[in-house]
Amino acid sequence: KDEDICFYFDVSTISRKHLENGAWVGDETGWEINDYCQQHSNLIEVLMTRVDDSSVSLKDRCVKANKAKSKLFISIHCNSCTSEDPTGIETWCYDSATSQSRLLATNIQNALMNRVKPFSLNIKGKDQPIKSRGVKATTAYYTLRHTTMPSVVVECGFMSNPQEVSL
């Protein structure tokens, strides 16, 4: 429909992946958002980068989002590190981000942190809240540089941290 609001979701993985540490991780977040939008509004259209485990280049992701004239580009991922220690959620926007991109990143980061308040991580024998790594700006992310709408990359915790994987 002409009045549809189009959101573009770039999800890091579609199906469950087995990690080397034995944990199963399913990045269902994009699908859950898609389902929620379809159930609660007939004016929101969600475009997904892919609907299977195929690989889509960063350039093609941007072209697809720009061609669809999406209102938002939200890239959903999970961090990883060689150490199991890092934890937390962070949201990235482009360095010279429009106020809309920075506002989108801030709103998403705040909503995620409110959502995870009931959860805690046991770090060195102490329960600690899930860490907010904050809103960060970068010029390094291709998708943030080459999309024409407010764009963010959301890192939903560390898959290298066994406790965050279990959440």
XYZ file of C-alpha atoms in Angstrom:
167
model
C 0.000 0.000 0.000
C 1.121 3.568 -0.608
C 0.619 4.460 3.039
C 2.715 1.543 4.314
C 5.681 2.265 6.519
C 8.534 0.026 5.420
C 11.162 -1.146 7.922
C 14.199 -3.108 6.770
C 15.721 -5.673 9.140
C 19.176 -7.094 8.535
C 19.522 -10.114 10.819
C 22.887 -11.776 11.352
C 21.563 -15.343 11.381
C 18.237 -16.815 10.427
C 18.259 -20.349 11.763
C 19.837 -21.928 14.800
C 23.608 -22.167 14.655
C 25.768 -24.407 16.791
C 28.677 -22.496 18.295
C 32.020 -24.058 19.157
C 31.323 -23.735 22.887
C 28.330 -26.052 22.521
C 25.624 -23.415 22.875
C 22.724 -23.156 20.466
C 21.875 -19.653 19.390
C 18.843 -18.683 17.389
C 18.659 -15.092 16.284
C 14.904 -14.962 16.289
C 14.775 -11.248 17.061
C 14.136 -10.062 13.512
C 11.403 -12.633 13.052
C 9.770 -11.672 16.351
C 9.745 -8.006 15.334
C 8.346 -8.928 11.927
C 5.566 -11.006 13.527
C 4.769 -8.271 16.050
C 4.497 -5.604 13.344
C 2.255 -7.790 11.193
C -0.023 -8.590 14.154
C -0.345 -5.026 15.416
C -0.474 -2.874 12.323
C -1.541 -3.293 8.742
C 0.462 -0.185 7.844
C 3.921 -1.553 8.686
C 5.795 -3.665 6.179
C 8.970 -5.397 7.323
C 11.587 -6.418 4.768
C 14.163 -8.982 5.868
C 17.658 -9.283 4.398
C 17.012 -12.967 3.796
C 14.581 -15.688 4.743
C 17.097 -18.536 4.813
C 20.775 -19.069 5.623
C 21.953 -17.614 2.319
C 24.641 -14.958 2.276
C 23.764 -11.427 1.173
C 26.530 -8.898 0.557
C 26.568 -5.665 2.510
C 26.167 -3.752 -0.747
C 23.091 -5.784 -1.710
C 21.538 -5.191 1.702
C 21.880 -1.439 1.257
C 20.620 -1.512 -2.332
C 17.547 -3.511 -1.284
C 16.728 -1.169 1.613
C 17.291 1.987 -0.459
C 15.280 0.661 -3.410
C 12.366 -0.192 -1.109
C 12.493 3.365 0.286
C 12.533 1.921 3.771
C 11.888 4.348 6.606
C 14.369 2.603 8.933
C 17.295 0.207 8.541
C 17.907 -1.897 11.652
C 20.745 -4.399 11.557
C 20.488 -6.965 14.366
C 23.576 -8.906 15.401
C 25.331 -10.506 18.346
C 28.879 -9.587 19.331
C 31.662 -12.116 19.764
C 35.161 -11.951 21.183
C 38.125 -14.261 21.733
C 37.578 -13.814 25.489
C 34.463 -14.984 27.344
C 34.560 -11.907 29.610
C 32.965 -9.073 27.587
C 29.233 -8.573 28.082
C 26.582 -6.072 27.184
C 24.329 -4.553 24.594
C 25.317 -1.704 22.298
C 23.740 0.183 19.428
C 25.733 1.842 16.654
C 24.930 4.760 14.358
C 26.974 6.542 11.696
C 29.542 9.048 12.986
C 27.895 12.032 11.334
C 24.498 10.515 12.036
C 21.394 12.525 11.495
C 19.546 13.298 14.655
C 17.036 10.669 13.492
C 19.684 7.908 13.441
C 21.051 8.887 16.826
C 17.535 9.145 18.255
C 16.663 5.721 16.802
C 19.846 4.221 18.293
C 19.131 5.804 21.692
C 15.512 4.628 21.723
C 16.460 1.066 20.754
C 19.278 0.935 23.324
C 16.982 2.219 26.087
C 14.182 -0.195 25.132
C 16.560 -3.154 25.110
C 18.040 -2.230 28.481
C 14.534 -1.903 29.966
C 13.639 -5.283 28.482
C 16.643 -7.058 30.082
C 16.259 -5.464 33.551
C 14.785 -8.665 35.067
C 17.869 -10.648 33.997
C 21.307 -10.724 35.559
C 24.648 -12.376 34.892
C 26.669 -14.202 37.522
C 30.112 -12.661 37.110
C 32.792 -13.992 39.461
C 30.144 -15.186 41.918
C 28.135 -11.928 41.945
C 24.833 -11.253 40.212
C 25.185 -8.184 38.030
C 22.755 -6.482 35.668
C 23.313 -6.829 31.950
C 25.663 -4.051 30.926
C 24.707 -1.215 28.634
C 27.650 -0.553 26.348
C 25.738 2.508 25.146
C 25.118 4.212 21.836
C 28.262 4.500 19.751
C 29.107 6.241 16.504
C 31.342 4.889 13.750
C 32.250 5.447 10.124
C 33.438 1.852 9.735
C 30.099 0.065 9.135
C 29.263 -0.221 5.448
C 25.505 -0.460 5.983
C 25.439 2.721 8.053
C 27.387 4.615 5.384
C 25.408 3.410 2.374
C 21.763 3.510 3.447
C 19.652 6.606 2.843
C 17.309 6.247 5.823
C 17.979 6.404 9.579
C 20.132 3.319 10.205
C 21.512 1.477 13.216
C 23.400 -1.706 14.067
C 22.230 -3.394 17.277
C 24.621 -5.782 19.048
C 22.449 -7.885 21.386
C 25.107 -9.215 23.747
C 28.144 -11.449 23.304
C 27.830 -14.957 21.931
C 31.329 -15.628 23.267
C 29.996 -15.152 26.821
C 28.264 -18.394 27.936
C 25.948 -16.537 30.327
C 24.700 -14.113 27.699
C 24.193 -16.993 25.273
C 21.954 -18.689 27.833
C 19.639 -15.668 27.958
